[in-house]
PDB file of C-alpha atoms in Angstrom:
ATOM      1  CA  PRO A   1       8.988  -8.918 -24.094  1.00 35.00           C
ATOM      2  CA  ALA A   2       9.540  -8.389 -27.494  1.00 36.00           C
ATOM      3  CA  LEU A   3       6.676  -6.995 -29.800  1.00 37.00           C
ATOM      4  CA  PRO A   4       5.603 -10.100 -32.379  1.00 43.00           C
ATOM      5  CA  ALA A   5       6.808  -9.471 -36.064  1.00 42.00           C
ATOM      6  CA  LEU A   6       3.430  -9.359 -37.313  1.00 44.00           C
ATOM      7  CA  LEU A   7       1.119  -7.036 -34.673  1.00 42.00           C
ATOM      8  CA  TRP A   8      -2.837  -6.374 -34.679  1.00 37.00           C
ATOM      9  CA  LEU A   9      -3.931  -3.017 -35.253  1.00 34.00           C
ATOM     10  CA  ALA A  10      -7.074  -3.166 -34.916  1.00 33.00           C
ATOM     11  CA  LEU A  11      -9.648  -4.761 -32.382  1.00 31.00           C
ATOM     12  CA  ALA A  12     -11.403  -7.966 -33.113  1.00 40.00           C
ATOM     13  CA  PRO A  13     -14.972  -7.777 -34.104  1.00 39.00           C
ATOM     14  CA  LEU A  14     -17.333  -8.967 -30.933  1.00 33.00           C
ATOM     15  CA  PRO A  15     -18.888 -12.289 -31.562  1.00 37.00           C
ATOM     16  CA  GLY A  16     -21.762 -12.334 -34.013  1.00 38.00           C
ATOM     17  CA  ALA A  17     -21.101  -8.803 -35.246  1.00 38.00           C
ATOM     18  CA  PRO A  18     -18.946  -9.258 -38.043  1.00 47.00           C
ATOM     19  CA  GLY A  19     -16.537  -5.782 -39.182  1.00 53.00           C
ATOM     20  CA  PRO A  20     -16.949  -4.423 -42.230  1.00 58.00           C
ATOM     21  CA  ALA A  21     -14.769  -6.150 -45.654  1.00 67.00           C
ATOM     22  CA  ALA A  22     -11.227  -5.664 -45.467  1.00 77.00           C
ATOM     23  CA  ARG A  23      -8.794  -6.265 -47.857  1.00 83.00           C
ATOM     24  CA  ALA A  24      -5.264  -6.169 -47.579  1.00 85.00           C
ATOM     25  CA  GLU A  25      -1.643  -7.240 -48.979  1.00 89.00           C
ATOM     26  CA  LEU A  26       1.142  -7.672 -47.067  1.00 88.00           C
ATOM     27  CA  ARG A  27       4.730  -8.482 -48.009  1.00 91.00           C
ATOM     28  CA  VAL A  28       7.290 -10.724 -46.237  1.00 91.00           C
ATOM     29  CA  ARG A  29      10.865 -11.286 -47.075  1.00 93.00           C
ATOM     30  CA  VAL A  30      11.330 -15.347 -46.378  1.00 92.00           C
ATOM     31  CA  ARG A  31      14.618 -17.870 -46.325  1.00 88.00           C
ATOM     32  CA  LEU A  32      14.277 -20.636 -48.886  1.00 87.00           C
ATOM     33  CA  PRO A  33      16.277 -23.636 -48.110  1.00 83.00           C
ATOM     34  CA  GLY A  34      19.375 -23.151 -50.007  1.00 83.00           C
ATOM     35  CA  GLY A  35      19.700 -20.084 -48.113  1.00 86.00           C
ATOM     36  CA  GLN A  36      18.269 -17.616 -50.895  1.00 89.00           C
ATOM     37  CA  VAL A  37      16.210 -14.903 -49.260  1.00 92.00           C
ATOM     38  CA  THR A  38      12.869 -14.286 -51.690  1.00 91.00           C
ATOM     39  CA  GLU A  39       9.538 -11.996 -51.147  1.00 92.00           C
ATOM     40  CA  GLU A  40       6.345 -13.794 -50.509  1.00 94.00           C
ATOM     41  CA  SER A  41       2.764 -11.880 -51.301  1.00 94.00           C
ATOM     42  CA  LEU A  42      -0.106 -12.634 -49.126  1.00 94.00           C
ATOM     43  CA  GLN A  43      -3.483 -10.922 -50.250  1.00 94.00           C
ATOM     44  CA  ALA A  44      -6.508 -11.168 -47.711  1.00 93.00           C
ATOM     45  CA  ASP A  45     -10.042 -10.298 -48.774  1.00 92.00           C
ATOM     46  CA  SER A  46     -12.440 -10.539 -45.758  1.00 89.00           C
ATOM     47  CA  GLY A  47     -15.518  -9.996 -48.159  1.00 90.00           C
ATOM     48  CA  SER A  48     -15.004 -12.829 -50.085  1.00 92.00           C
ATOM     49  CA  ASP A  49     -13.737 -14.296 -47.362  1.00 94.00           C
ATOM     50  CA  CYS A  50     -10.176 -16.345 -49.167  1.00 95.00           C
ATOM     51  CA  ILE A  51      -6.636 -15.425 -48.890  1.00 96.00           C
ATOM     52  CA  SER A  52      -3.392 -15.632 -51.107  1.00 96.00           C
ATOM     53  CA  LEU A  53      -0.189 -16.180 -50.922  1.00 96.00           C
ATOM     54  CA  GLU A  54       2.570 -15.902 -53.730  1.00 96.00           C
ATOM     55  CA  LEU A  55       6.189 -16.576 -53.429  1.00 94.00           C
ATOM     56  CA  ARG A  56       9.129 -17.581 -56.400  1.00 93.00           C
ATOM     57  CA  THR A  57      10.681 -21.131 -55.510  1.00 90.00           C
ATOM     58  CA  ALA A  58      14.935 -21.165 -56.104  1.00 87.00           C
ATOM     59  CA  ASP A  59      14.194 -22.942 -59.274  1.00 86.00           C
ATOM     60  CA  GLY A  60      12.190 -20.392 -60.745  1.00 88.00           C
ATOM     61  CA  ALA A  61       8.932 -21.553 -60.269  1.00 93.00           C
ATOM     62  CA  LEU A  62       6.274 -18.848 -59.364  1.00 95.00           C
ATOM     63  CA  VAL A  63       3.358 -21.122 -56.598  1.00 96.00           C
ATOM     64  CA  THR A  64       0.695 -19.888 -55.599  1.00 97.00           C
ATOM     65  CA  LEU A  65      -1.455 -20.848 -52.697  1.00 97.00           C
ATOM     66  CA  THR A  66      -5.470 -20.072 -52.353  1.00 97.00           C
ATOM     67  CA  ALA A  67      -7.672 -20.341 -49.675  1.00 97.00           C
ATOM     68  CA  ASP A  68     -11.370 -20.566 -50.688  1.00 97.00           C
ATOM     69  CA  PHE A  69     -12.667 -20.525 -46.971  1.00 95.00           C
ATOM     70  CA  ARG A  70     -15.984 -20.549 -47.690  1.00 94.00           C
ATOM     71  CA  GLN A  71     -16.101 -23.236 -50.637  1.00 94.00           C
ATOM     72  CA  GLU A  72     -13.581 -25.185 -48.201  1.00 95.00           C
ATOM     73  CA  VAL A  73     -10.876 -25.830 -50.707  1.00 97.00           C
ATOM     74  CA  LYS A  74      -7.390 -24.789 -51.476  1.00 97.00           C
ATOM     75  CA  ILE A  75      -5.501 -24.289 -55.123  1.00 98.00           C
ATOM     76  CA  PHE A  76      -2.218 -24.888 -55.262  1.00 98.00           C
ATOM     77  CA  ARG A  77      -1.187 -23.153 -58.662  1.00 98.00           C
ATOM     78  CA  ALA A  78       2.507 -23.593 -59.826  1.00 97.00           C
ATOM     79  CA  LEU A  79       4.091 -22.083 -63.038  1.00 95.00           C
ATOM     80  CA  ILE A  80       7.016 -23.908 -63.781  1.00 93.00           C
ATOM     81  CA  LEU A  81       9.662 -22.302 -66.498  1.00 86.00           C
ATOM     82  CA  GLY A  82       9.857 -24.921 -69.145  1.00 74.00           C
ATOM     83  CA  GLU A  83      12.567 -26.226 -70.795  1.00 70.00           C
ATOM     84  CA  LEU A  84      13.134 -24.840 -74.930  1.00 67.00           C
ATOM     85  CA  GLU A  85      15.678 -26.901 -75.766  1.00 67.00           C
ATOM     86  CA  ARG A  86      13.672 -29.740 -74.713  1.00 66.00           C
ATOM     87  CA  GLY A  87      10.471 -29.255 -76.905  1.00 63.00           C
ATOM     88  CA  GLN A  88       8.566 -27.391 -73.990  1.00 63.00           C
ATOM     89  CA  SER A  89       6.894 -23.957 -73.888  1.00 65.00           C
ATOM     90  CA  GLN A  90       7.840 -21.491 -71.819  1.00 77.00           C
ATOM     91  CA  PHE A  91       6.358 -22.324 -68.942  1.00 85.00           C
ATOM     92  CA  GLN A  92       4.021 -25.059 -67.942  1.00 90.00           C
ATOM     93  CA  ALA A  93       1.095 -24.523 -65.353  1.00 95.00           C
ATOM     94  CA  LEU A  94      -0.138 -26.988 -63.105  1.00 97.00           C
ATOM     95  CA  CYS A  95      -3.300 -26.477 -60.451  1.00 98.00           C
ATOM     96  CA  PHE A  96      -4.376 -29.161 -57.197  1.00 98.00           C
ATOM     97  CA  VAL A  97      -7.048 -28.521 -55.888  1.00 98.00           C
ATOM     98  CA  THR A  98      -7.442 -29.826 -52.027  1.00 98.00           C
ATOM     99  CA  ARG A  99      -9.814 -29.715 -49.606  1.00 97.00           C
ATOM    100  CA  LEU A 100      -9.448 -27.187 -46.790  1.00 96.00           C
ATOM    101  CA  HIS A 101      -9.584 -28.136 -43.484  1.00 93.00           C
ATOM    102  CA  HIS A 102     -10.398 -26.221 -40.102  1.00 87.00           C
ATOM    103  CA  ASN A 103      -7.605 -24.938 -38.578  1.00 86.00           C
ATOM    104  CA  GLU A 104      -4.810 -24.831 -41.310  1.00 92.00           C
ATOM    105  CA  ILE A 105      -4.508 -21.330 -41.797  1.00 94.00           C
ATOM    106  CA  ILE A 106      -5.645 -18.049 -40.158  1.00 93.00           C
ATOM    107  CA  PRO A 107      -8.783 -16.458 -41.269  1.00 91.00           C
ATOM    108  CA  SER A 108      -8.911 -14.154 -44.106  1.00 92.00           C
ATOM    109  CA  GLU A 109     -10.760 -11.452 -41.644  1.00 90.00           C
ATOM    110  CA  SER A 110      -7.478 -11.908 -39.042  1.00 89.00           C
ATOM    111  CA  MET A 111      -4.916 -11.869 -42.212  1.00 89.00           C
ATOM    112  CA  ALA A 112      -6.608  -8.622 -43.416  1.00 88.00           C
ATOM    113  CA  LYS A 113      -5.725  -7.084 -40.060  1.00 85.00           C
ATOM    114  CA  LEU A 114      -2.078  -7.966 -39.837  1.00 83.00           C
ATOM    115  CA  ARG A 115       0.512  -5.109 -39.984  1.00 79.00           C
ATOM    116  CA  GLN A 116       3.902  -5.336 -40.671  1.00 76.00           C
ATOM    117  CA  LYS A 117       7.050  -4.022 -38.234  1.00 78.00           C
ATOM    118  CA  ASN A 118      10.377  -4.237 -39.529  1.00 81.00           C
ATOM    119  CA  PRO A 119       9.486  -4.963 -43.092  1.00 81.00           C
ATOM    120  CA  ARG A 120      13.515  -5.718 -44.145  1.00 87.00           C
ATOM    121  CA  THR A 121      13.624  -8.768 -41.490  1.00 90.00           C
ATOM    122  CA  VAL A 122      13.963 -12.158 -42.959  1.00 92.00           C
ATOM    123  CA  ARG A 123      11.647 -14.389 -41.847  1.00 90.00           C
ATOM    124  CA  GLN A 124      11.475 -18.005 -41.060  1.00 90.00           C
ATOM    125  CA  ALA A 125       8.877 -19.940 -39.993  1.00 92.00           C
ATOM    126  CA  GLU A 126       8.729 -20.928 -36.234  1.00 92.00           C
ATOM    127  CA  GLU A 127       7.030 -24.472 -37.154  1.00 93.00           C
ATOM    128  CA  VAL A 128       7.664 -26.736 -39.666  1.00 94.00           C
ATOM    129  CA  ARG A 129       4.838 -28.974 -40.582  1.00 93.00           C
ATOM    130  CA  GLY A 130       4.775 -32.231 -41.370  1.00 90.00           C
ATOM    131  CA  LEU A 131       5.413 -32.887 -45.349  1.00 95.00           C
ATOM    132  CA  GLU A 132       2.297 -34.062 -47.243  1.00 96.00           C
ATOM    133  CA  HIS A 133       2.265 -36.937 -49.977  1.00 97.00           C
ATOM    134  CA  LEU A 134      -0.886 -36.507 -51.807  1.00 97.00           C
ATOM    135  CA  SER A 135      -2.464 -38.659 -55.300  1.00 96.00           C
ATOM    136  CA  MET A 136      -3.985 -36.488 -57.293  1.00 97.00           C
ATOM    137  CA  ASP A 137      -5.765 -39.034 -59.118  1.00 95.00           C
ATOM    138  CA  VAL A 138      -9.093 -37.295 -60.575  1.00 97.00           C
ATOM    139  CA  ALA A 139      -9.031 -34.401 -63.110  1.00 97.00           C
ATOM    140  CA  VAL A 140     -11.035 -30.758 -62.970  1.00 97.00           C
ATOM    141  CA  ASN A 141     -12.642 -29.534 -65.999  1.00 97.00           C
ATOM    142  CA  PHE A 142     -11.988 -25.644 -65.848  1.00 97.00           C
ATOM    143  CA  SER A 143     -15.310 -24.952 -67.505  1.00 95.00           C
ATOM    144  CA  LYS A 144     -16.918 -25.930 -64.625  1.00 95.00           C
ATOM    145  CA  GLY A 145     -14.770 -25.575 -61.845  1.00 95.00           C
ATOM    146  CA  ALA A 146     -16.463 -22.673 -60.702  1.00 92.00           C
ATOM    147  CA  GLN A 147     -19.520 -24.305 -59.239  1.00 92.00           C
ATOM    148  CA  LEU A 148     -16.432 -25.636 -56.934  1.00 95.00           C
ATOM    149  CA  SER A 149     -14.520 -22.819 -56.299  1.00 96.00           C
ATOM    150  CA  SER A 150     -14.975 -19.379 -58.192  1.00 94.00           C
ATOM    151  CA  HIS A 151     -10.812 -18.817 -57.502  1.00 96.00           C
ATOM    152  CA  ILE A 152     -10.698 -21.708 -59.916  1.00 96.00           C
ATOM    153  CA  HIS A 153     -11.281 -19.821 -63.128  1.00 95.00           C
ATOM    154  CA  ASN A 154      -8.875 -16.987 -62.855  1.00 94.00           C
ATOM    155  CA  VAL A 155      -6.259 -18.981 -60.415  1.00 96.00           C
ATOM    156  CA  CYS A 156      -5.868 -22.225 -63.277  1.00 97.00           C
ATOM    157  CA  ALA A 157      -6.648 -20.421 -66.519  1.00 95.00           C
ATOM    158  CA  GLU A 158      -2.909 -20.682 -67.603  1.00 94.00           C
ATOM    159  CA  ALA A 159      -3.533 -24.839 -66.677  1.00 95.00           C
ATOM    160  CA  LYS A 160      -6.880 -25.110 -68.200  1.00 94.00           C
ATOM    161  CA  GLU A 161      -5.740 -28.917 -69.226  1.00 93.00           C
ATOM    162  CA  ALA A 162      -3.986 -30.047 -66.000  1.00 96.00           C
ATOM    163  CA  ILE A 163      -6.412 -28.884 -62.990  1.00 97.00           C
ATOM    164  CA  TYR A 164      -5.936 -32.098 -60.654  1.00 98.00           C
ATOM    165  CA  THR A 165      -7.822 -33.101 -57.060  1.00 98.00           C
ATOM    166  CA  ARG A 166      -7.778 -36.122 -54.868  1.00 97.00           C
ATOM    167  CA  GLU A 167     -10.947 -38.848 -55.082  1.00 96.00           C
ATOM    168  CA  GLU A 168     -11.566 -38.678 -51.040  1.00 95.00           C
ATOM    169  CA  ASP A 169     -12.087 -34.588 -51.413  1.00 97.00           C
ATOM    170  CA  VAL A 170     -14.584 -35.249 -54.561  1.00 97.00           C
ATOM    171  CA  LYS A 171     -16.258 -37.392 -52.591  1.00 96.00           C
ATOM    172  CA  PHE A 172     -16.400 -34.569 -49.633  1.00 96.00           C
ATOM    173  CA  TRP A 173     -17.557 -32.035 -52.095  1.00 95.00           C
ATOM    174  CA  LEU A 174     -20.034 -34.040 -53.835  1.00 95.00           C
ATOM    175  CA  GLU A 175     -21.728 -34.972 -50.280  1.00 94.00           C
ATOM    176  CA  LYS A 176     -22.018 -30.858 -49.993  1.00 92.00           C
ATOM    177  CA  GLY A 177     -23.576 -30.589 -53.463  1.00 93.00           C
ATOM    178  CA  VAL A 178     -21.238 -30.075 -55.822  1.00 93.00           C
ATOM    179  CA  ASP A 179     -21.707 -31.047 -59.363  1.00 93.00           C
ATOM    180  CA  GLY A 180     -20.162 -33.955 -60.227  1.00 95.00           C
ATOM    181  CA  SER A 181     -19.902 -34.033 -64.121  1.00 95.00           C
ATOM    182  CA  MET A 182     -16.814 -31.396 -63.517  1.00 96.00           C
ATOM    183  CA  PHE A 183     -14.618 -34.751 -62.088  1.00 97.00           C
ATOM    184  CA  GLU A 184     -13.294 -36.936 -64.215  1.00 96.00           C
ATOM    185  CA  VAL A 185     -11.251 -40.260 -62.677  1.00 95.00           C
ATOM    186  CA  LEU A 186      -7.571 -40.765 -64.290  1.00 93.00           C
ATOM    187  CA  PRO A 187      -5.590 -43.771 -65.476  1.00 88.00           C
ATOM    188  CA  GLN A 188      -4.165 -45.777 -62.481  1.00 80.00           C
ATOM    189  CA  THR A 189      -1.620 -47.970 -62.494  1.00 73.00           C
ATOM    190  CA  SER A 190      -4.374 -51.385 -62.062  1.00 74.00           C
ATOM    191  CA  ASP A 191      -5.821 -49.445 -65.328  1.00 75.00           C
ATOM    192  CA  LEU A 192      -2.731 -49.568 -66.825  1.00 79.00           C
ATOM    193  CA  PRO A 193      -0.372 -51.803 -65.564  1.00 76.00           C
ATOM    194  CA  ASP A 194       2.671 -51.060 -67.094  1.00 83.00           C
ATOM    195  CA  LEU A 195       2.214 -47.141 -66.105  1.00 91.00           C
ATOM    196  CA  GLN A 196       5.369 -46.044 -64.479  1.00 92.00           C
ATOM    197  CA  ARG A 197       6.775 -43.156 -62.749  1.00 93.00           C
ATOM    198  CA  CYS A 198       7.936 -40.371 -64.915  1.00 94.00           C
ATOM    199  CA  LYS A 199      11.223 -40.465 -63.445  1.00 92.00           C
ATOM    200  CA  LEU A 200      11.718 -44.434 -64.414  1.00 92.00           C
ATOM    201  CA  CYS A 201      10.068 -44.049 -68.161  1.00 91.00           C
ATOM    202  CA  ALA A 202      12.901 -43.791 -70.743  1.00 89.00           C
ATOM    203  CA  ASP A 203      10.108 -42.863 -73.505  1.00 91.00           C
ATOM    204  CA  ARG A 204       9.313 -38.953 -73.616  1.00 90.00           C
ATOM    205  CA  TRP A 205       6.157 -40.179 -75.295  1.00 92.00           C
ATOM    206  CA  LYS A 206       4.420 -42.568 -72.927  1.00 93.00           C
ATOM    207  CA  PRO A 207       2.122 -41.814 -70.230  1.00 94.00           C
ATOM    208  CA  CYS A 208       3.446 -42.064 -66.573  1.00 94.00           C
ATOM    209  CA  ILE A 209       2.866 -41.020 -62.872  1.00 95.00           C
ATOM    210  CA  CYS A 210       4.143 -37.624 -62.628  1.00 95.00           C
ATOM    211  CA  SER A 211       5.328 -35.406 -59.080  1.00 96.00           C
ATOM    212  CA  TYR A 212       5.696 -32.258 -57.733  1.00 96.00           C
ATOM    213  CA  SER A 213       6.804 -31.101 -55.368  1.00 95.00           C
ATOM    214  CA  LEU A 214       6.599 -27.323 -53.540  1.00 95.00           C
ATOM    215  CA  SER A 215       6.972 -25.370 -50.448  1.00 94.00           C
ATOM    216  CA  ILE A 216       4.655 -22.489 -48.468  1.00 94.00           C
ATOM    217  CA  GLU A 217       8.098 -21.186 -47.199  1.00 93.00           C
ATOM    218  CA  TRP A 218       5.693 -18.988 -44.430  1.00 94.00           C
ATOM    219  CA  TYR A 219       1.936 -18.466 -44.110  1.00 93.00           C
ATOM    220  CA  PRO A 220       0.479 -17.342 -40.526  1.00 93.00           C
ATOM    221  CA  CYS A 221      -1.011 -20.632 -39.502  1.00 92.00           C
ATOM    222  CA  MET A 222      -2.299 -20.059 -36.104  1.00 91.00           C
ATOM    223  CA  LEU A 223      -3.486 -17.018 -33.854  1.00 89.00           C
ATOM    224  CA  LYS A 224      -2.099 -16.049 -30.324  1.00 85.00           C
ATOM    225  CA  TYR A 225      -3.962 -14.955 -27.804  1.00 84.00           C
ATOM    226  CA  CYS A 226      -2.850 -13.150 -24.999  1.00 85.00           C
ATOM    227  CA  LYS A 227      -4.215 -12.799 -21.654  1.00 85.00           C
ATOM    228  CA  SER A 228      -5.183  -9.346 -19.869  1.00 84.00           C
ATOM    229  CA  ARG A 229      -6.624  -7.937 -16.306  1.00 83.00           C
ATOM    230  CA  ASP A 230      -8.701  -5.512 -15.077  1.00 82.00           C
ATOM    231  CA  ALA A 231      -8.996  -3.757 -12.564  1.00 81.00           C
ATOM    232  CA  GLY A 232     -10.923  -5.637 -10.703  1.00 82.00           C
ATOM    233  CA  GLY A 233      -8.801  -8.731 -11.272  1.00 82.00           C
ATOM    234  CA  LYS A 234     -10.903 -10.478 -14.209  1.00 86.00           C
ATOM    235  CA  VAL A 235      -8.979 -12.010 -17.069  1.00 86.00           C
ATOM    236  CA  SER A 236      -9.666 -11.984 -20.466  1.00 84.00           C
ATOM    237  CA  SER A 237      -8.223 -13.526 -23.936  1.00 82.00           C
ATOM    238  CA  TYR A 238      -7.474 -11.172 -26.666  1.00 80.00           C
ATOM    239  CA  LYS A 239      -5.642 -11.608 -30.540  1.00 79.00           C
ATOM    240  CA  CYS A 240      -1.796 -10.620 -30.024  1.00 80.00           C
ATOM    241  CA  GLY A 241      -0.206 -12.051 -33.123  1.00 82.00           C
ATOM    242  CA  ILE A 242       0.287 -14.999 -35.376  1.00 88.00           C
ATOM    243  CA  ARG A 243       2.319 -18.459 -35.182  1.00 90.00           C
ATOM    244  CA  SER A 244       4.098 -18.601 -38.738  1.00 92.00           C
ATOM    245  CA  CYS A 245       4.581 -21.817 -40.371  1.00 94.00           C
ATOM    246  CA  GLN A 246       6.032 -23.820 -43.236  1.00 94.00           C
ATOM    247  CA  LYS A 247       4.872 -27.027 -45.095  1.00 95.00           C
ATOM    248  CA  GLY A 248       5.875 -28.799 -47.887  1.00 95.00           C
ATOM    249  CA  TYR A 249       3.425 -30.925 -50.199  1.00 97.00           C
ATOM    250  CA  THR A 250       4.250 -33.688 -53.198  1.00 97.00           C
ATOM    251  CA  PHE A 251       1.632 -33.997 -55.669  1.00 97.00           C
ATOM    252  CA  ASP A 252       1.169 -37.708 -57.759  1.00 96.00           C
ATOM    253  CA  TYR A 253      -0.749 -37.531 -61.240  1.00 96.00           C
ATOM    254  CA  TYR A 254      -0.864 -39.025 -64.507  1.00 95.00           C
ATOM    255  CA  VAL A 255       0.324 -37.175 -66.957  1.00 95.00           C
ATOM    256  CA  PRO A 256      -0.332 -38.477 -71.057  1.00 94.00           C
ATOM    257  CA  GLN A 257       3.641 -38.311 -72.141  1.00 93.00           C
ATOM    258  CA  LYS A 258       6.818 -37.960 -70.055  1.00 92.00           C
ATOM    259  CA  GLN A 259       7.146 -34.386 -71.985  1.00 89.00           C
ATOM    260  CA  LEU A 260       4.986 -32.929 -69.319  1.00 90.00           C
ATOM    261  CA  CYS A 261       7.288 -34.117 -66.367  1.00 91.00           C
ATOM    262  CA  LEU A 262      10.936 -33.481 -67.609  1.00 86.00           C
ATOM    263  CA  TRP A 263      11.929 -32.049 -64.047  1.00 87.00           C
ATOM    264  CA  ASP A 264      10.697 -35.784 -62.743  1.00 77.00           C
ATOM    265  CA  GLU A 265      13.693 -37.147 -63.833  1.00 70.00           C
ATOM    266  CA  GLU A 266      16.909 -38.898 -61.970  1.00 50.00           C
ATOM    267  CA  THR A 267      20.083 -37.014 -62.064  1.00 38.00           C
TER     268      THR A 267
END
């Protein structure tokens, strides 16, 4: 059988005997929905138990996903090119912070051991996971965000006034003992009856509900296990590769003026 594109070159440590902290960076060529090929950077640090993936989308936005396994937090950051002729700055930064669930992505220790075979090969995900539509109804205070995840300080530095999360995720983190003063519930349609979606709002200076979509085109979502049989006939399993996934997200969130959401317009 053909070898998997990404191979394990180190034995997994024995249960209960964690291996030394490892850091690794991998670059993978992936195909975007329109057919363009882009390079995706994957970094893993088993010492801080986190991974990050970064890619540039077809419209030029730089999208980063950081998974903090220790705090059960994942952070999406988008650096979106601004429309200078319409009064926007050079780029606009957004951060969306959500709960990281078990088995969404392979562990940092496993990611740090991945080595690539055939680096020029253009990858396409083996599995397309369903689009997730998230209502980001809470703002996160940047100066206090390190209590939620130390990575917020670095990842969201350009998005200090635009860090969003969900009330249901906040409840989960509060139960874990996170300080609730870093969260502020954003205005909702029930509070402002004339609050529209930005794409339907004619006035560029009115508040509205913005929508932003992004896609992680390729990421290691599951470990693959192979079986081996020793001389005595005993069967054992071992990690022998990864399964790759693609997943899209759409985030809805409040903005104080449509000028901050010019991409969300009907063409």
